[in-house]
Amino acid sequence: MAASLVFARRTSNWSLARDVLRGELAAIKAAGTWKSERVITTPQAAFIKVKDRDGELLNFCANNYLGLSSHPEVIEAGRQALKDFGAGLSSVRFICGTQTIHKDLEQKIATFHNRDDAILYAACFDANAGIFEGIMSPDDAVFSDQLNHASMIDGLRLCKAQKFRYQHNDLVELEEQLSGASDARMKMIVTDGVFSMDGDICQLPELCDLGDKYSAMVFVDECHATGLMGKTGRGTEEHLNCSGRVDIINSTLGKALGGAAGGYTVGPQEVIDTLRQRSRPYLFSNTLPPPVVACASKVFDLLMDGSQLVDKLQWNTEYFRKHMNEAGFVLSGQNHPIVPVMIGDARLATEMADEILAKGIFVVGFNFPVVPKGKARIRVQLSAVHDKSHIDRCIEAFVEVGKNKGII
């Protein structure tokens, strides 16, 4: 009986939705913005292999900023945790999903950022989904940069606070909004530290000044800054010489910090305690698996032991940007290892990325809706695992394809 009901539904109610979706998918393909997933058959590293393709590819599109995704000490920490603590806990944190390693990692995160406490999530997307609804009410107001990450935008949609959106890095408009919201009980300025599609950096000292002037908290998403920005990888605060001025930081364990999964909020004790009581993604999601926790914990040990990887990443970034600029490419960003090579046309960006791939360099074209129409680009991401010869090969491939396509 159940099978016949399912079949009947598929042949009647489903048919209209199917036709709508097929039409929308066809339009995406016709626009040249179809996103295909290349299947990797190796660990994340400088060189990777892709399914149905011979030979290795030089990887320039991962968030593996410090090259720690496949670091032997990180892998071993995960293996040991799998043996000692199991594959997972089959529970949320407040029931029976908190182990000693979870509390240890939260303390390491708080120590790393010099804050009171931290709370772990399954992903930073969840951290951003939980923070605003958890602490902001209809009596409060949030002020969000226009180019903030989608996870922050979705998180803000969930909360009932008054919402204001200011033009990207426009401090004048932000101040006007802050001054006009004097009746708000609490105010919060919300920004990315590094904007991932453009590689540019927020004006954090000035944002903190406005926060002080208008009694507004400052919240920063540091997913593309933690571990790699600043002399010791403490992020945008350290990079812009304003350490300790940000009230709340959200970040990820899935990029520079080992690349597995997980996110966190770090900040004042009262904020963290409130999130443990109210944050829906925390209360209703399984706890982070022990191997993931152990891998991230080992990464923090490595980071707090020295800044050699941060230094190498910075050198790689400066070298690549310098030589790509000299070749005539238009680059976005501010000396960050995210280096958007601006193309403009979506189809041309995809074609260029495919031709560069054919030369053994793994990069990906970004187009609408990930970036605005007319601003398609190939986003290159440097890593500390790259050496000079790797970067030279990448530049040579871009120059050859760029000349053939009339970009330079």
Short mmCIF file of C-alpha atoms in Angstrom, two decimals:
data_model
loop_
_atom_site.label_atom_id
_atom_site.label_comp_id
_atom_site.label_asym_id
_atom_site.label_seq_id
_atom_site.Cartn_x
_atom_site.Cartn_y
_atom_site.Cartn_z
CA MET A 1 0.00 0.00 0.00
CA ALA A 2 2.77 2.45 0.95
CA ALA A 3 4.56 1.89 -2.37
CA SER A 4 1.45 2.60 -4.43
CA LEU A 5 0.76 5.82 -2.50
CA VAL A 6 4.29 7.03 -3.12
CA PHE A 7 3.97 6.20 -6.83
CA ALA A 8 0.66 8.04 -7.11
CA ARG A 9 2.13 11.12 -5.45
CA ARG A 10 5.06 11.15 -7.84
CA THR A 11 2.82 10.97 -10.88
CA SER A 12 0.44 13.77 -9.78
CA ASN A 13 1.46 16.35 -7.17
CA TRP A 14 5.15 15.98 -7.87
CA SER A 15 4.91 16.51 -11.63
CA LEU A 16 4.32 20.28 -11.45
CA ALA A 17 7.21 20.83 -9.04
CA ARG A 18 9.45 18.61 -11.19
CA ASP A 19 8.73 20.67 -14.30
CA VAL A 20 9.41 23.93 -12.44
CA LEU A 21 12.73 22.67 -11.09
CA ARG A 22 13.79 21.25 -14.46
CA GLY A 23 13.13 24.63 -16.06
CA GLU A 24 15.17 26.43 -13.41
CA LEU A 25 18.05 23.96 -13.74
CA ALA A 26 18.04 24.36 -17.52
CA ALA A 27 18.22 28.14 -17.09
CA ILE A 28 21.26 27.80 -14.81
CA LYS A 29 23.03 25.67 -17.41
CA ALA A 30 22.08 28.05 -20.23
CA ALA A 31 23.52 30.98 -18.27
CA GLY A 32 26.84 29.18 -17.91
CA THR A 33 26.65 29.24 -14.11
CA TRP A 34 26.18 25.51 -13.47
CA LYS A 35 28.37 24.35 -10.57
CA SER A 36 29.96 20.94 -11.00
CA GLU A 37 31.69 19.12 -8.17
CA ARG A 38 35.08 17.64 -8.97
CA VAL A 39 35.57 14.52 -6.86
CA ILE A 40 38.91 14.35 -5.03
CA THR A 41 40.40 10.91 -4.39
CA THR A 42 43.28 11.95 -2.08
CA PRO A 43 43.74 13.84 1.20
CA GLN A 44 43.69 17.63 1.05
CA ALA A 45 47.21 18.81 0.24
CA ALA A 46 49.28 20.92 -2.16
CA PHE A 47 48.90 18.15 -4.76
CA ILE A 48 45.63 16.25 -5.09
CA LYS A 49 44.12 13.72 -7.48
CA VAL A 50 40.67 14.04 -9.02
CA LYS A 51 38.37 11.21 -10.14
CA ASP A 52 38.44 10.37 -13.86
CA ARG A 53 41.59 12.43 -14.42
CA ASP A 54 45.16 11.19 -14.73
CA GLY A 55 47.99 12.74 -12.78
CA GLU A 56 48.14 15.18 -9.89
CA LEU A 57 46.78 18.71 -9.70
CA LEU A 58 48.25 21.62 -7.81
CA ASN A 59 45.49 22.74 -5.47
CA PHE A 60 44.87 26.48 -5.24
CA CYS A 61 41.24 26.59 -4.14
CA ALA A 62 41.08 25.09 -0.63
CA ASN A 63 40.65 26.89 2.70
CA ASN A 64 43.59 24.82 3.97
CA TYR A 65 45.48 28.02 4.75
CA LEU A 66 48.12 26.56 7.04
CA GLY A 67 48.35 23.17 5.32
CA LEU A 68 47.26 21.37 8.48
CA SER A 69 44.40 19.28 7.06
CA SER A 70 46.78 16.37 6.49
CA HIS A 71 49.47 17.20 9.06
CA PRO A 72 50.73 13.93 10.60
CA GLU A 73 50.35 15.13 14.20
CA VAL A 74 46.79 16.29 13.51
CA ILE A 75 45.89 12.96 11.89
CA GLU A 76 47.41 11.02 14.77
CA ALA A 77 45.46 13.06 17.32
CA GLY A 78 42.24 12.15 15.50
CA ARG A 79 43.16 8.45 15.40
CA GLN A 80 43.93 8.38 19.10
CA ALA A 81 40.67 10.13 19.98
CA LEU A 82 38.76 7.62 17.86
CA LYS A 83 40.25 4.83 19.99
CA ASP A 84 39.90 6.62 23.34
CA PHE A 85 36.54 8.37 22.97
CA GLY A 86 34.74 6.66 20.08
CA ALA A 87 33.34 7.85 16.76
CA GLY A 88 30.58 10.00 18.24
CA LEU A 89 28.28 10.49 21.19
CA SER A 90 24.77 10.08 19.72
CA SER A 91 23.62 12.99 21.85
CA VAL A 92 23.39 16.72 22.16
CA ARG A 93 25.77 18.40 24.59
CA PHE A 94 23.43 19.01 27.54
CA ILE A 95 22.13 15.42 27.73
CA CYS A 96 25.14 13.13 27.47
CA GLY A 97 27.27 14.64 24.72
CA THR A 98 30.03 16.46 26.60
CA GLN A 99 33.39 14.79 27.11
CA THR A 100 36.56 16.10 28.71
CA ILE A 101 38.03 16.80 25.26
CA HIS A 102 35.13 19.13 24.38
CA LYS A 103 35.68 21.23 27.51
CA ASP A 104 39.45 21.17 26.96
CA LEU A 105 39.06 22.48 23.40
CA GLU A 106 36.67 25.22 24.50
CA GLN A 107 39.22 26.33 27.08
CA LYS A 108 42.02 26.34 24.49
CA ILE A 109 39.89 28.47 22.16
CA ALA A 110 39.16 30.94 24.96
CA THR A 111 42.84 31.10 25.88
CA PHE A 112 43.89 31.56 22.24
CA HIS A 113 41.52 34.51 21.84
CA ASN A 114 42.10 35.81 25.40
CA ARG A 115 38.38 35.63 26.22
CA ASP A 116 36.34 34.22 29.11
CA ASP A 117 34.89 31.10 27.49
CA ALA A 118 33.89 29.43 24.22
CA ILE A 119 31.07 27.21 22.99
CA LEU A 120 31.43 24.60 20.21
CA TYR A 121 29.03 24.03 17.31
CA ALA A 122 28.84 21.50 14.49
CA ALA A 123 29.76 24.30 12.06
CA CYS A 124 30.25 28.06 12.14
CA PHE A 125 27.07 28.27 10.06
CA ASP A 126 25.33 26.93 13.17
CA ALA A 127 27.20 29.35 15.42
CA ASN A 128 25.96 32.23 13.25
CA ALA A 129 22.45 30.76 13.25
CA GLY A 130 22.44 30.64 17.05
CA ILE A 131 24.13 33.82 18.21
CA PHE A 132 21.69 36.57 17.19
CA GLU A 133 18.44 34.79 18.04
CA GLY A 134 20.01 33.62 21.30
CA ILE A 135 20.84 37.03 22.74
CA MET A 136 18.99 39.73 20.74
CA SER A 137 15.27 40.55 21.22
CA PRO A 138 12.72 42.84 19.50
CA ASP A 139 13.91 45.59 21.85
CA ASP A 140 17.42 45.38 20.38
CA ALA A 141 19.01 46.41 17.07
CA VAL A 142 21.62 44.80 14.80
CA PHE A 143 23.65 46.58 12.10
CA SER A 144 25.01 44.32 9.37
CA ASP A 145 27.51 44.92 6.55
CA GLN A 146 25.94 44.43 3.12
CA LEU A 147 28.52 41.80 2.11
CA ASN A 148 28.39 39.67 5.24
CA HIS A 149 28.48 35.91 4.74
CA ALA A 150 25.25 34.07 3.97
CA SER A 151 25.36 32.30 7.34
CA MET A 152 25.21 35.64 9.16
CA ILE A 153 22.42 36.85 6.91
CA ASP A 154 20.42 33.70 7.64
CA GLY A 155 21.17 33.98 11.36
CA LEU A 156 19.95 37.58 11.42
CA ARG A 157 16.74 36.53 9.69
CA LEU A 158 16.02 34.20 12.61
CA CYS A 159 16.29 36.87 15.27
CA LYS A 160 13.54 39.38 16.06
CA ALA A 161 15.77 42.40 16.64
CA GLN A 162 15.43 45.57 14.56
CA LYS A 163 17.66 45.06 11.51
CA PHE A 164 19.75 47.62 9.65
CA ARG A 165 22.02 46.93 6.68
CA TYR A 166 24.78 49.37 5.77
CA GLN A 167 26.70 49.55 2.49
CA HIS A 168 29.93 47.59 2.49
CA ASN A 169 32.48 49.19 4.85
CA ASP A 170 30.46 52.45 4.80
CA LEU A 171 31.13 53.94 8.22
CA VAL A 172 29.12 57.09 7.50
CA GLU A 173 25.93 55.17 6.79
CA LEU A 174 26.55 52.90 9.77
CA GLU A 175 26.89 55.90 12.11
CA GLU A 176 23.67 57.38 10.79
CA GLN A 177 21.89 54.12 11.53
CA LEU A 178 23.41 53.85 15.00
CA SER A 179 22.46 57.39 15.93
CA GLY A 180 18.91 56.81 14.70
CA ALA A 181 18.44 53.71 16.86
CA SER A 182 18.89 55.41 20.22
CA ASP A 183 15.78 53.73 21.61
CA ALA A 184 17.23 50.22 21.19
CA ARG A 185 17.98 48.38 24.43
CA MET A 186 21.11 46.64 23.08
CA LYS A 187 22.89 47.33 19.81
CA MET A 188 25.27 45.08 17.89
CA ILE A 189 27.49 45.84 14.89
CA VAL A 190 27.87 42.66 12.79
CA THR A 191 30.68 42.17 10.29
CA ASP A 192 33.00 39.68 8.67
CA GLY A 193 36.63 40.16 9.63
CA VAL A 194 37.64 39.09 6.11
CA PHE A 195 35.02 39.05 3.35
CA SER A 196 35.57 35.71 1.67
CA MET A 197 34.45 36.51 -1.88
CA ASP A 198 36.60 39.64 -2.19
CA GLY A 199 39.46 39.04 0.23
CA ASP A 200 39.08 42.51 1.74
CA ILE A 201 39.14 43.33 5.45
CA CYS A 202 36.67 45.21 7.63
CA GLN A 203 37.63 48.56 9.16
CA LEU A 204 37.70 47.05 12.61
CA PRO A 205 39.31 49.87 14.65
CA GLU A 206 36.76 52.34 13.29
CA LEU A 207 33.90 49.91 13.90
CA CYS A 208 35.04 49.53 17.50
CA ASP A 209 35.23 53.32 17.85
CA LEU A 210 31.61 53.56 16.68
CA GLY A 211 30.69 50.79 19.07
CA ASP A 212 32.21 52.77 21.94
CA LYS A 213 30.50 55.99 20.85
CA TYR A 214 27.02 54.47 20.53
CA SER A 215 27.25 51.74 23.21
CA ALA A 216 27.06 48.98 20.59
CA MET A 217 28.63 45.56 20.88
CA VAL A 218 30.92 44.52 18.02
CA PHE A 219 30.56 41.02 16.57
CA VAL A 220 33.06 39.64 14.06
CA ASP A 221 32.98 36.44 12.01
CA GLU A 222 36.63 35.37 11.77
CA CYS A 223 36.34 32.24 9.60
CA HIS A 224 38.87 33.52 7.07
CA ALA A 225 41.12 35.19 9.65
CA THR A 226 41.57 32.86 12.64
CA GLY A 227 44.91 31.09 12.44
CA LEU A 228 46.28 33.17 9.55
CA MET A 229 45.80 36.91 10.11
CA GLY A 230 48.06 38.79 12.48
CA LYS A 231 51.60 37.93 13.54
CA THR A 232 50.48 34.91 15.59
CA GLY A 233 47.25 34.07 13.75
CA ARG A 234 44.92 35.65 16.30
CA GLY A 235 42.87 37.16 13.50
CA THR A 236 41.66 40.55 12.35
CA GLU A 237 42.02 42.11 15.82
CA GLU A 238 45.72 41.34 15.90
CA HIS A 239 46.21 42.21 12.22
CA LEU A 240 44.73 45.69 12.75
CA ASN A 241 46.25 46.28 16.20
CA CYS A 242 43.00 46.37 18.15
CA SER A 243 43.21 43.17 20.19
CA GLY A 244 40.56 42.83 22.88
CA ARG A 245 38.17 45.43 21.47
CA VAL A 246 35.74 42.97 19.82
CA ASP A 247 32.98 41.74 22.11
CA ILE A 248 32.01 38.46 20.41
CA ILE A 249 33.90 36.35 17.86
CA ASN A 250 32.55 33.47 15.81
CA SER A 251 34.94 31.30 13.84
CA THR A 252 35.44 27.89 12.28
CA LEU A 253 37.53 24.79 12.81
CA GLY A 254 36.98 23.90 9.15
CA LYS A 255 39.51 26.15 7.43
CA ALA A 256 42.94 27.08 8.81
CA LEU A 257 42.32 25.14 12.03
CA GLY A 258 42.59 21.65 10.60
CA GLY A 259 39.88 21.80 7.97
CA ALA A 260 37.60 19.09 9.36
CA ALA A 261 34.40 20.62 10.73
CA GLY A 262 33.04 22.61 13.63
CA GLY A 263 32.64 26.20 14.68
CA TYR A 264 32.54 28.23 17.85
CA THR A 265 31.55 31.41 19.61
CA VAL A 266 34.06 32.95 22.00
CA GLY A 267 33.48 35.94 24.24
CA PRO A 268 32.20 37.09 27.65
CA GLN A 269 31.08 34.43 30.11
CA GLU A 270 27.53 35.76 30.20
CA VAL A 271 27.21 35.43 26.42
CA ILE A 272 28.49 31.85 26.39
CA ASP A 273 26.28 30.87 29.33
CA THR A 274 23.23 32.36 27.60
CA LEU A 275 23.98 30.47 24.38
CA ARG A 276 24.23 27.17 26.28
CA GLN A 277 20.71 27.83 27.57
CA ARG A 278 19.07 29.28 24.44
CA SER A 279 21.00 28.61 21.21
CA ARG A 280 18.87 26.24 19.16
CA PRO A 281 21.67 24.88 16.90
CA TYR A 282 23.63 24.04 20.07
CA LEU A 283 20.71 22.55 21.99
CA PHE A 284 19.30 20.48 19.11
CA SER A 285 22.39 19.26 17.23
CA ASN A 286 24.68 16.35 18.03
CA THR A 287 27.97 17.18 19.64
CA LEU A 288 31.16 17.38 17.58
CA PRO A 289 32.69 13.90 17.00
CA PRO A 290 35.71 13.20 19.24
CA PRO A 291 38.21 12.78 16.35
CA VAL A 292 37.24 16.21 14.99
CA VAL A 293 37.65 17.75 18.46
CA ALA A 294 41.06 16.17 18.93
CA CYS A 295 42.32 17.27 15.52
CA ALA A 296 41.32 20.87 16.21
CA SER A 297 42.86 20.75 19.66
CA LYS A 298 46.18 19.63 18.19
CA VAL A 299 46.05 22.50 15.68
CA PHE A 300 45.72 25.01 18.52
CA ASP A 301 48.75 23.39 20.17
CA LEU A 302 50.75 23.84 16.96
CA LEU A 303 49.59 27.46 16.56
CA MET A 304 50.47 28.42 20.11
CA ASP A 305 53.89 26.82 19.68
CA GLY A 306 55.05 29.22 16.95
CA SER A 307 54.13 31.35 13.93
CA GLN A 308 56.28 29.79 11.19
CA LEU A 309 53.27 28.68 9.14
CA VAL A 310 51.66 32.12 9.42
CA ASP A 311 54.90 33.74 8.21
CA LYS A 312 55.20 31.40 5.24
CA LEU A 313 51.59 31.97 4.21
CA GLN A 314 52.12 35.71 4.28
CA TRP A 315 55.22 35.43 2.07
CA ASN A 316 53.34 33.22 -0.41
CA THR A 317 50.46 35.70 -0.52
CA GLU A 318 52.66 38.73 -1.16
CA TYR A 319 54.68 36.89 -3.83
CA PHE A 320 51.59 35.70 -5.76
CA ARG A 321 49.82 39.06 -5.63
CA LYS A 322 52.93 40.96 -6.74
CA HIS A 323 53.57 38.82 -9.82
CA MET A 324 49.91 38.56 -10.84
CA ASN A 325 49.61 42.36 -10.66
CA GLU A 326 52.74 42.73 -12.75
CA ALA A 327 51.26 40.34 -15.33
CA GLY A 328 48.28 42.68 -15.74
CA PHE A 329 45.51 40.88 -13.88
CA VAL A 330 42.94 42.78 -11.84
CA LEU A 331 42.94 41.43 -8.29
CA SER A 332 40.56 42.08 -5.43
CA GLY A 333 41.34 42.00 -1.73
CA GLN A 334 43.88 43.38 0.71
CA ASN A 335 46.98 41.21 0.94
CA HIS A 336 44.94 38.22 2.08
CA PRO A 337 45.56 34.65 0.82
CA ILE A 338 42.11 34.81 -0.79
CA VAL A 339 43.03 36.34 -4.15
CA PRO A 340 40.04 36.93 -6.45
CA VAL A 341 41.21 37.28 -10.06
CA MET A 342 38.45 39.46 -11.50
CA ILE A 343 37.03 38.33 -14.87
CA GLY A 344 33.55 39.86 -15.01
CA ASP A 345 31.74 37.52 -17.39
CA ALA A 346 30.48 34.33 -15.75
CA ARG A 347 30.93 32.05 -18.74
CA LEU A 348 34.46 33.36 -19.39
CA ALA A 349 35.43 32.78 -15.74
CA THR A 350 34.23 29.18 -15.93
CA GLU A 351 36.03 28.58 -19.24
CA MET A 352 39.26 30.06 -17.91
CA ALA A 353 39.11 27.95 -14.76
CA ASP A 354 38.60 24.82 -16.88
CA GLU A 355 41.56 25.68 -19.13
CA ILE A 356 43.79 26.40 -16.15
CA LEU A 357 42.70 23.05 -14.70
CA ALA A 358 43.79 21.39 -17.94
CA LYS A 359 47.27 22.77 -17.21
CA GLY A 360 47.32 21.01 -13.84
CA ILE A 361 46.19 23.89 -11.59
CA PHE A 362 43.01 23.34 -9.59
CA VAL A 363 41.06 26.62 -9.34
CA VAL A 364 37.35 27.34 -9.54
CA GLY A 365 35.33 30.12 -11.16
CA PHE A 366 32.78 31.94 -8.97
CA ASN A 367 29.69 33.53 -10.42
CA PHE A 368 26.12 34.53 -9.59
CA PRO A 369 24.48 33.90 -7.13
CA VAL A 370 27.66 33.37 -5.09
CA VAL A 371 28.93 36.78 -6.27
CA PRO A 372 27.00 39.67 -7.90
CA LYS A 373 26.20 39.52 -11.62
CA GLY A 374 28.99 40.99 -13.73
CA LYS A 375 31.59 40.33 -11.04
CA ALA A 376 32.56 36.74 -11.82
CA ARG A 377 36.05 35.79 -10.75
CA ILE A 378 38.47 32.94 -10.27
CA ARG A 379 39.27 32.76 -6.58
CA VAL A 380 42.81 31.63 -5.85
CA GLN A 381 43.69 30.62 -2.31
CA LEU A 382 47.26 30.39 -1.11
CA SER A 383 48.44 27.99 1.56
CA ALA A 384 51.52 27.60 3.72
CA VAL A 385 51.88 24.16 2.13
CA HIS A 386 52.72 25.79 -1.24
CA ASP A 387 56.33 26.52 -2.12
CA LYS A 388 57.68 29.05 -4.63
CA SER A 389 57.76 26.56 -7.52
CA HIS A 390 54.07 25.75 -6.98
CA ILE A 391 53.14 29.42 -7.08
CA ASP A 392 55.25 30.04 -10.19
CA ARG A 393 53.41 27.22 -12.00
CA CYS A 394 50.06 28.74 -11.05
CA ILE A 395 51.09 32.19 -12.29
CA GLU A 396 52.40 30.76 -15.57
CA ALA A 397 49.10 28.95 -16.21
CA PHE A 398 47.08 32.11 -15.52
CA VAL A 399 49.28 34.19 -17.82
CA GLU A 400 49.05 31.73 -20.72
CA VAL A 401 45.27 31.29 -20.46
CA GLY A 402 44.72 34.98 -19.74
CA LYS A 403 46.54 35.99 -22.90
CA ASN A 404 44.62 33.44 -24.99
CA LYS A 405 41.32 34.79 -23.63
CA GLY A 406 42.27 38.45 -24.02
CA ILE A 407 42.12 39.16 -20.29
CA ILE A 408 45.67 40.51 -20.26
#
